[in-house]
């Protein structure tokens, strides 16, 4: 039986918060149909306070065919938008979200849609996330919520929340994996030209971007230098020299301004570099370890297990398997 996914629409929502997950669920249904599983997949339902066209922030109008909570669904999905905090003060909308949630097995927010779930009391005592620009405000308004300011998405019981825009696609892939297994999630991601799916606890920023966002001026030259010397032995003394500080001062100031120790920062950059090498087909894990600065395969493997929860070999296998499957499927379709 197809799983019913209800999207709650309201004026000013972000279009991609709806259309991104929509395409993930639609592609999943198509792939399952091709596998002879026409009874599986997803049925997409669109609700609003009043049926009819609902404008997004970009002007695109999406059509709501029903009102919230008129039927039982597998998932209720609430998108975000620039004015979601203001919308969360609208009693009629918050009440409708609460009613719809009562008919849903799981409740999902995309980006700042978390404000609507919070206003309806659905996030109390849950661990959640939202767009990094709004995490502090969400925590301030709703102190009973445990806000993770850095996660791409969080799944806590039957409540799932995601960070900004494209993270909603990552969360949708995670839901597909929960429903139909990792193989289908891989195929969908490859079809949509995405990485299989980023782990939910992965940072909303790349490591260099995260650091630069927190300490742009003081360490800019250091960041640039580190990225071009990752395959070398980088010590705190080397980093302090590039930052024009004594090692003792650097060891004190760097964590306070970036939220990360020098050693953790270097390791994360090397993981990012290793992932790039694995994805671009560099042969031999020893070569990947050397070029990314880990030196030995064992050190590379331990870092991947600790930070990503999988080995470098598993990471590469997922990427290559999905890529090969997509190529074969594309070639078959060309000749049909």
C-alpha positions as a Markdown table, in Angstrom:
| # | Residue | x | y | z |
|---|---|---|---|---|
| 1 | Unk | 0.0 | 0.0 | 0.0 |
| 2 | Unk | 1.3 | 3.4 | -0.9 |
| 3 | Unk | 2.4 | 5.7 | 1.9 |
| 4 | Unk | 0.4 | 9.0 | 2.1 |
| 5 | Unk | 2.6 | 12.1 | 2.4 |
| 6 | Unk | 0.6 | 15.2 | 3.2 |
| 7 | Unk | 2.3 | 18.6 | 2.4 |
| 8 | Unk | 0.7 | 21.5 | 4.4 |
| 9 | Unk | 0.8 | 24.6 | 2.2 |
| 10 | Unk | 0.6 | 28.2 | 3.3 |
| 11 | Unk | 1.2 | 31.6 | 1.6 |
| 12 | Unk | 4.9 | 32.6 | 1.5 |
| 13 | Unk | 6.4 | 29.1 | 2.0 |
| 14 | Unk | 9.6 | 28.3 | 0.1 |
| 15 | Unk | 8.9 | 26.4 | -3.1 |
| 16 | Unk | 11.9 | 24.2 | -2.9 |
| 17 | Unk | 11.0 | 23.0 | 0.6 |
| 18 | Unk | 8.0 | 21.4 | -1.1 |
| 19 | Unk | 9.2 | 20.5 | -4.5 |
| 20 | Unk | 12.6 | 19.0 | -3.4 |
| 21 | Unk | 11.1 | 16.3 | -1.2 |
| 22 | Unk | 8.2 | 15.9 | -3.7 |
| 23 | Unk | 10.7 | 14.8 | -6.4 |
| 24 | Unk | 12.4 | 12.4 | -4.0 |
| 25 | Unk | 9.1 | 10.7 | -3.2 |
| 26 | Unk | 7.9 | 10.7 | -6.9 |
| 27 | Unk | 11.2 | 9.2 | -8.1 |
| 28 | Unk | 11.0 | 6.5 | -5.4 |
| 29 | Unk | 7.5 | 5.6 | -6.6 |
| 30 | Unk | 8.6 | 5.4 | -10.3 |
| 31 | Unk | 11.6 | 3.2 | -9.4 |
| 32 | Unk | 9.4 | 0.9 | -7.3 |
| 33 | Unk | 7.0 | 0.6 | -10.2 |
| 34 | Unk | 9.8 | -0.3 | -12.6 |
| 35 | Unk | 10.7 | -3.1 | -10.1 |
| 36 | Unk | 7.2 | -4.5 | -10.3 |
| 37 | Unk | 6.1 | -3.0 | -7.0 |
| 38 | Unk | 3.3 | -0.8 | -8.2 |
| 39 | Unk | 1.5 | -1.2 | -4.8 |
| 40 | Unk | 4.4 | 0.5 | -3.0 |
| 41 | Unk | 5.7 | 4.0 | -3.2 |
| 42 | Unk | 4.1 | 7.3 | -2.2 |
| 43 | Unk | 0.8 | 9.2 | -2.7 |
| 44 | Unk | 1.3 | 12.9 | -2.4 |
| 45 | Unk | -1.5 | 15.0 | -0.8 |
| 46 | Unk | -1.6 | 18.8 | -0.6 |
| 47 | Unk | -3.6 | 20.6 | 2.0 |
| 48 | Unk | -4.2 | 24.2 | 3.1 |
| 49 | Unk | -6.7 | 26.1 | 5.2 |
| 50 | Unk | -8.7 | 26.5 | 2.0 |
| 51 | Unk | -8.4 | 24.3 | -1.1 |
| 52 | Unk | -7.0 | 26.1 | -4.2 |
| 53 | Unk | -3.8 | 27.8 | -5.4 |
| 54 | Unk | -1.4 | 28.8 | -2.6 |
| 55 | Unk | 1.5 | 31.2 | -3.6 |
| 56 | Unk | 5.0 | 30.4 | -2.6 |
| 57 | Unk | 7.6 | 33.2 | -1.7 |
| 58 | Unk | 8.8 | 33.1 | -5.3 |
| 59 | Unk | 5.3 | 33.5 | -6.8 |
| 60 | Unk | 4.9 | 29.8 | -7.9 |
| 61 | Unk | 1.5 | 28.7 | -7.0 |
| 62 | Unk | 0.9 | 25.2 | -5.6 |
| 63 | Unk | -2.6 | 23.7 | -5.6 |
| 64 | Unk | -4.1 | 22.4 | -2.3 |
| 65 | Unk | -6.7 | 19.8 | -2.9 |
| 66 | Unk | -8.0 | 19.4 | 0.6 |
| 67 | Unk | -7.9 | 20.8 | 4.2 |
| 68 | Unk | -5.5 | 19.5 | 6.8 |
| 69 | Unk | -6.2 | 16.4 | 8.8 |
| 70 | Unk | -9.1 | 15.1 | 6.6 |
| 71 | Unk | -7.5 | 11.6 | 6.4 |
| 72 | Unk | -4.9 | 9.5 | 8.1 |
| 73 | Unk | -1.4 | 9.8 | 6.5 |
| 74 | Unk | 2.0 | 8.3 | 7.0 |
| 75 | Unk | 3.7 | 11.7 | 7.1 |
| 76 | Unk | 2.8 | 15.3 | 7.5 |
| 77 | Unk | 5.4 | 17.6 | 6.0 |
| 78 | Unk | 5.5 | 21.3 | 6.8 |
| 79 | Unk | 7.7 | 23.6 | 4.7 |
| 80 | Unk | 9.5 | 26.7 | 5.8 |
| 81 | Unk | 9.9 | 30.2 | 4.5 |
| 82 | Unk | 11.4 | 33.6 | 5.4 |
| 83 | Unk | 8.3 | 34.7 | 7.3 |
| 84 | Unk | 7.6 | 31.4 | 9.1 |
| 85 | Unk | 8.0 | 32.9 | 12.6 |
| 86 | Unk | 5.3 | 35.4 | 11.8 |
| 87 | Unk | 3.1 | 32.7 | 10.3 |
| 88 | Unk | 3.5 | 30.7 | 13.5 |
| 89 | Unk | 1.6 | 33.4 | 15.4 |
| 90 | Unk | -1.5 | 32.7 | 13.2 |
| 91 | Unk | -3.8 | 30.6 | 15.4 |
| 92 | Unk | -5.8 | 29.1 | 12.5 |
| 93 | Unk | -2.6 | 27.8 | 10.8 |
| 94 | Unk | -1.1 | 26.5 | 14.0 |
| 95 | Unk | -4.4 | 24.8 | 14.9 |
| 96 | Unk | -4.6 | 23.2 | 11.5 |
| 97 | Unk | -1.1 | 21.8 | 11.8 |
| 98 | Unk | -1.9 | 20.4 | 15.2 |
| 99 | Unk | -5.0 | 18.7 | 13.8 |
| 100 | Unk | -3.2 | 17.3 | 10.8 |
| 101 | Unk | -0.4 | 15.9 | 13.1 |
| 102 | Unk | -3.0 | 13.9 | 15.0 |
| 103 | Unk | -3.7 | 12.0 | 11.8 |
| 104 | Unk | 0.0 | 11.4 | 10.9 |
| 105 | Unk | 2.3 | 8.6 | 11.9 |
| 106 | Unk | 5.3 | 10.9 | 11.7 |
| 107 | Unk | 5.6 | 14.7 | 11.5 |
| 108 | Unk | 8.3 | 16.4 | 9.4 |
| 109 | Unk | 9.4 | 20.0 | 9.1 |
| 110 | Unk | 11.6 | 21.4 | 6.3 |
| 111 | Unk | 13.8 | 24.3 | 7.2 |
| 112 | Unk | 12.0 | 26.9 | 9.3 |
| 113 | Unk | 8.8 | 24.9 | 9.2 |
| 114 | Unk | 10.0 | 23.9 | 12.6 |
| 115 | Unk | 8.5 | 27.1 | 14.0 |
| 116 | Unk | 5.0 | 25.9 | 13.0 |
| 117 | Unk | 5.5 | 22.5 | 14.7 |
| 118 | Unk | 6.9 | 24.2 | 17.8 |
| 119 | Unk | 4.0 | 26.6 | 18.0 |
| 120 | Unk | 1.6 | 23.6 | 17.8 |
| 121 | Unk | 3.5 | 22.1 | 20.8 |
| 122 | Unk | 4.7 | 19.2 | 18.7 |
| 123 | Unk | 8.4 | 19.7 | 19.4 |
| 124 | Unk | 8.4 | 19.9 | 23.2 |
| 125 | Unk | 11.2 | 17.8 | 24.7 |
| 126 | Unk | 12.4 | 16.7 | 21.3 |
| 127 | Unk | 15.8 | 17.2 | 19.8 |
| 128 | Unk | 15.4 | 19.2 | 16.5 |
| 129 | Unk | 17.2 | 21.4 | 14.0 |
| 130 | Unk | 16.3 | 24.2 | 11.6 |
| 131 | Unk | 18.2 | 26.6 | 9.3 |
| 132 | Unk | 21.3 | 27.8 | 11.0 |
| 133 | Unk | 20.1 | 31.4 | 10.8 |
| 134 | Unk | 17.1 | 30.5 | 12.9 |
| 135 | Unk | 18.4 | 28.1 | 15.5 |
| 136 | Unk | 19.1 | 30.6 | 18.2 |
| 137 | Unk | 15.6 | 32.2 | 17.7 |
| 138 | Unk | 13.9 | 28.8 | 17.8 |
| 139 | Unk | 15.7 | 28.0 | 21.1 |
| 140 | Unk | 14.9 | 31.4 | 22.5 |
| 141 | Unk | 11.2 | 31.2 | 21.8 |
| 142 | Unk | 10.8 | 27.5 | 22.8 |
| 143 | Unk | 13.1 | 26.6 | 25.7 |
| 144 | Unk | 11.6 | 23.2 | 26.1 |
| 145 | Unk | 13.0 | 22.2 | 22.7 |
| 146 | Unk | 16.6 | 20.8 | 22.4 |
| 147 | Unk | 17.9 | 22.6 | 19.3 |
| 148 | Unk | 20.9 | 21.2 | 17.5 |
| 149 | Unk | 22.3 | 24.2 | 15.6 |
| 150 | Unk | 24.6 | 22.3 | 13.3 |
| 151 | Unk | 22.8 | 19.1 | 12.1 |
| 152 | Unk | 21.5 | 18.7 | 8.6 |
| 153 | Unk | 18.5 | 16.9 | 9.9 |
| 154 | Unk | 17.4 | 15.2 | 13.1 |
| 155 | Unk | 15.0 | 12.2 | 13.6 |
| 156 | Unk | 13.7 | 12.0 | 17.1 |
| 157 | Unk | 11.0 | 9.5 | 17.5 |
| 158 | Unk | 8.2 | 10.3 | 15.1 |
| 159 | Unk | 9.4 | 13.9 | 14.7 |
| 160 | Unk | 11.9 | 14.7 | 12.0 |
| 161 | Unk | 13.3 | 18.2 | 11.3 |
| 162 | Unk | 15.7 | 19.5 | 8.8 |
| 163 | Unk | 18.0 | 22.4 | 8.2 |
| 164 | Unk | 17.7 | 24.8 | 5.3 |
| 165 | Unk | 16.3 | 24.0 | 1.8 |
| 166 | Unk | 18.4 | 21.3 | 0.3 |
| 167 | Unk | 18.7 | 19.5 | 3.7 |
| 168 | Unk | 15.0 | 18.8 | 3.2 |
| 169 | Unk | 16.0 | 16.6 | 0.3 |
| 170 | Unk | 18.5 | 14.8 | 2.5 |
| 171 | Unk | 15.8 | 14.2 | 5.1 |
| 172 | Unk | 13.4 | 13.0 | 2.4 |
| 173 | Unk | 16.0 | 10.4 | 1.3 |
| 174 | Unk | 16.4 | 9.3 | 4.9 |
| 175 | Unk | 12.6 | 8.8 | 5.0 |
| 176 | Unk | 12.7 | 6.7 | 1.8 |
| 177 | Unk | 15.5 | 4.6 | 3.4 |
| 178 | Unk | 13.4 | 4.1 | 6.5 |
| 179 | Unk | 10.4 | 3.0 | 4.4 |
| 180 | Unk | 12.0 | 1.0 | 1.6 |
| 181 | Unk | 15.7 | 0.4 | 2.5 |
| 182 | Unk | 19.0 | 2.0 | 1.6 |
| 183 | Unk | 19.2 | 0.5 | -2.0 |
| 184 | Unk | 16.2 | 2.5 | -3.1 |
| 185 | Unk | 17.5 | 5.7 | -1.5 |
| 186 | Unk | 20.8 | 5.2 | -3.4 |
| 187 | Unk | 19.0 | 4.8 | -6.7 |
| 188 | Unk | 16.9 | 7.9 | -6.1 |
| 189 | Unk | 19.9 | 10.0 | -5.1 |
| 190 | Unk | 21.8 | 9.0 | -8.2 |
| 191 | Unk | 18.8 | 9.7 | -10.4 |
| 192 | Unk | 18.5 | 13.2 | -9.0 |
| 193 | Unk | 22.3 | 13.7 | -9.2 |
| 194 | Unk | 22.7 | 13.8 | -5.5 |
| 195 | Unk | 25.2 | 12.1 | -3.1 |
| 196 | Unk | 23.4 | 9.0 | -1.7 |
| 197 | Unk | 22.4 | 11.1 | 1.3 |
| 198 | Unk | 24.4 | 13.0 | 3.8 |
| 199 | Unk | 24.3 | 11.7 | 7.4 |
| 200 | Unk | 21.9 | 13.8 | 9.5 |
| 201 | Unk | 24.7 | 14.7 | 12.0 |
| 202 | Unk | 26.9 | 16.2 | 9.2 |
| 203 | Unk | 27.5 | 19.9 | 9.6 |
| 204 | Unk | 25.3 | 22.4 | 7.8 |
| 205 | Unk | 28.5 | 23.9 | 6.5 |
| 206 | Unk | 31.6 | 22.5 | 4.9 |
| 207 | Unk | 34.5 | 22.8 | 7.4 |
| 208 | Unk | 36.3 | 25.7 | 5.8 |
| 209 | Unk | 33.0 | 27.6 | 5.4 |
| 210 | Unk | 32.0 | 27.0 | 9.0 |
| 211 | Unk | 35.3 | 28.2 | 10.2 |
| 212 | Unk | 35.3 | 31.3 | 8.0 |
| 213 | Unk | 31.8 | 32.2 | 9.0 |
| 214 | Unk | 32.9 | 32.3 | 12.6 |
| 215 | Unk | 36.3 | 33.9 | 12.3 |
| 216 | Unk | 36.6 | 35.5 | 8.9 |
| 217 | Unk | 39.4 | 38.0 | 9.3 |
| 218 | Unk | 41.7 | 36.6 | 12.0 |
| 219 | Unk | 42.3 | 33.1 | 10.4 |
| 220 | Unk | 41.6 | 33.6 | 6.7 |
| 221 | Unk | 45.2 | 33.3 | 5.7 |
| 222 | Unk | 45.6 | 30.3 | 7.9 |
| 223 | Unk | 42.6 | 28.5 | 6.4 |
| 224 | Unk | 44.0 | 29.1 | 2.9 |
| 225 | Unk | 47.4 | 27.8 | 3.9 |
| 226 | Unk | 46.1 | 24.6 | 5.6 |
| 227 | Unk | 44.0 | 23.6 | 2.6 |
| 228 | Unk | 47.1 | 23.6 | 0.4 |
| 229 | Unk | 49.3 | 21.7 | 2.9 |
| 230 | Unk | 46.9 | 19.0 | 4.1 |
| 231 | Unk | 49.3 | 16.2 | 2.8 |
| 232 | Unk | 52.0 | 17.5 | 5.1 |
| 233 | Unk | 52.6 | 17.1 | 8.9 |
| 234 | Unk | 50.7 | 20.1 | 10.3 |
| 235 | Unk | 51.4 | 21.0 | 13.9 |
| 236 | Unk | 50.0 | 23.6 | 16.2 |
| 237 | Unk | 53.3 | 25.4 | 15.9 |
| 238 | Unk | 52.9 | 25.5 | 12.1 |
| 239 | Unk | 49.4 | 26.8 | 12.4 |
| 240 | Unk | 50.3 | 29.4 | 15.0 |
| 241 | Unk | 53.1 | 30.7 | 12.7 |
| 242 | Unk | 50.6 | 31.2 | 9.9 |
| 243 | Unk | 48.3 | 33.0 | 12.3 |
| 244 | Unk | 51.2 | 35.2 | 13.5 |
| 245 | Unk | 50.7 | 34.1 | 17.1 |
| 246 | Unk | 52.7 | 32.2 | 19.7 |
| 247 | Unk | 51.6 | 28.5 | 20.0 |
| 248 | Unk | 50.3 | 29.0 | 23.4 |
| 249 | Unk | 48.1 | 32.0 | 22.4 |
| 250 | Unk | 46.9 | 30.2 | 19.3 |
| 251 | Unk | 46.0 | 27.1 | 21.2 |
| 252 | Unk | 43.8 | 29.3 | 23.5 |
| 253 | Unk | 42.2 | 31.6 | 20.9 |
| 254 | Unk | 41.5 | 29.2 | 18.0 |
| 255 | Unk | 39.0 | 27.0 | 19.9 |
| 256 | Unk | 37.3 | 30.0 | 21.5 |
| 257 | Unk | 36.7 | 31.6 | 18.1 |
| 258 | Unk | 36.0 | 28.6 | 15.9 |
| 259 | Unk | 34.4 | 26.2 | 18.4 |
| 260 | Unk | 36.9 | 23.5 | 17.3 |
| 261 | Unk | 40.3 | 22.4 | 18.5 |
| 262 | Unk | 43.2 | 22.7 | 15.9 |
| 263 | Unk | 43.5 | 18.9 | 15.8 |
| 264 | Unk | 39.8 | 18.3 | 15.2 |
| 265 | Unk | 39.8 | 21.1 | 12.5 |
| 266 | Unk | 42.7 | 19.5 | 10.6 |
| 267 | Unk | 41.1 | 16.0 | 10.8 |
| 268 | Unk | 37.8 | 17.2 | 9.5 |
| 269 | Unk | 39.5 | 19.0 | 6.6 |
| 270 | Unk | 41.3 | 15.8 | 5.8 |
| 271 | Unk | 38.1 | 13.8 | 5.9 |
| 272 | Unk | 36.5 | 16.3 | 3.5 |
| 273 | Unk | 39.5 | 15.9 | 1.2 |
| 274 | Unk | 39.5 | 12.1 | 1.4 |
| 275 | Unk | 35.8 | 12.1 | 0.5 |
| 276 | Unk | 36.5 | 14.2 | -2.6 |
| 277 | Unk | 39.3 | 11.8 | -3.6 |
| 278 | Unk | 37.1 | 8.7 | -3.1 |
| 279 | Unk | 34.2 | 10.3 | -5.1 |
| 280 | Unk | 36.5 | 11.2 | -8.0 |
| 281 | Unk | 37.9 | 7.7 | -8.3 |
| 282 | Unk | 41.5 | 8.0 | -6.9 |
| 283 | Unk | 42.7 | 4.4 | -6.8 |
| 284 | Unk | 43.9 | 2.7 | -3.6 |
| 285 | Unk | 43.0 | 3.7 | -0.1 |
| 286 | Unk | 46.7 | 4.1 | 0.7 |
| 287 | Unk | 46.9 | 6.8 | -2.0 |
| 288 | Unk | 43.8 | 8.4 | -0.6 |
| 289 | Unk | 45.2 | 8.4 | 2.9 |
| 290 | Unk | 48.5 | 9.8 | 1.7 |
| 291 | Unk | 47.0 | 12.6 | -0.4 |
| 292 | Unk | 44.5 | 13.7 | 2.2 |
| 293 | Unk | 47.2 | 13.8 | 4.9 |
| 294 | Unk | 46.3 | 10.8 | 7.0 |
| 295 | Unk | 49.4 | 9.0 | 5.9 |
| 296 | Unk | 48.2 | 5.5 | 6.5 |
| 297 | Unk | 45.1 | 3.7 | 5.6 |
| 298 | Unk | 44.4 | 2.7 | 9.2 |
| 299 | Unk | 44.4 | 6.3 | 10.3 |
| 300 | Unk | 42.0 | 7.1 | 7.5 |
| 301 | Unk | 39.7 | 4.2 | 8.4 |
| 302 | Unk | 39.6 | 5.2 | 12.1 |
| 303 | Unk | 38.7 | 8.8 | 11.3 |
| 304 | Unk | 35.9 | 7.8 | 8.9 |
| 305 | Unk | 34.4 | 5.4 | 11.4 |
| 306 | Unk | 34.6 | 8.0 | 14.2 |
| 307 | Unk | 33.1 | 10.9 | 12.2 |
| 308 | Unk | 30.9 | 9.3 | 9.5 |
| 309 | Unk | 30.1 | 5.9 | 11.0 |
| 310 | Unk | 31.3 | 4.0 | 7.9 |
| 311 | Unk | 34.6 | 2.9 | 6.5 |
| 312 | Unk | 36.3 | 4.6 | 3.4 |
| 313 | Unk | 35.7 | 1.4 | 1.5 |
| 314 | Unk | 31.9 | 1.5 | 2.3 |
| 315 | Unk | 31.8 | 5.1 | 1.4 |
| 316 | Unk | 33.4 | 4.5 | -2.0 |
| 317 | Unk | 31.2 | 1.4 | -2.6 |
| 318 | Unk | 28.0 | 3.3 | -2.1 |
| 319 | Unk | 29.2 | 6.1 | -4.5 |
| 320 | Unk | 30.5 | 3.8 | -7.2 |
| 321 | Unk | 27.6 | 1.3 | -7.0 |
| 322 | Unk | 25.0 | 4.1 | -7.4 |
| 323 | Unk | 27.0 | 5.7 | -10.2 |
| 324 | Unk | 27.4 | 2.5 | -12.2 |
| 325 | Unk | 23.7 | 1.6 | -11.8 |
| 326 | Unk | 22.7 | 5.0 | -13.1 |
| 327 | Unk | 25.0 | 4.8 | -16.1 |
| 328 | Unk | 23.6 | 1.3 | -17.0 |
| 329 | Unk | 20.1 | 2.5 | -16.6 |
| 330 | Unk | 20.7 | 5.6 | -18.7 |
| 331 | Unk | 22.3 | 3.6 | -21.5 |
| 332 | Unk | 19.4 | 1.1 | -21.5 |
| 333 | Unk | 16.9 | 4.0 | -21.8 |
| 334 | Unk | 18.7 | 5.6 | -24.7 |
| 335 | Unk | 18.4 | 2.4 | -26.7 |
| 336 | Unk | 14.7 | 1.8 | -25.9 |
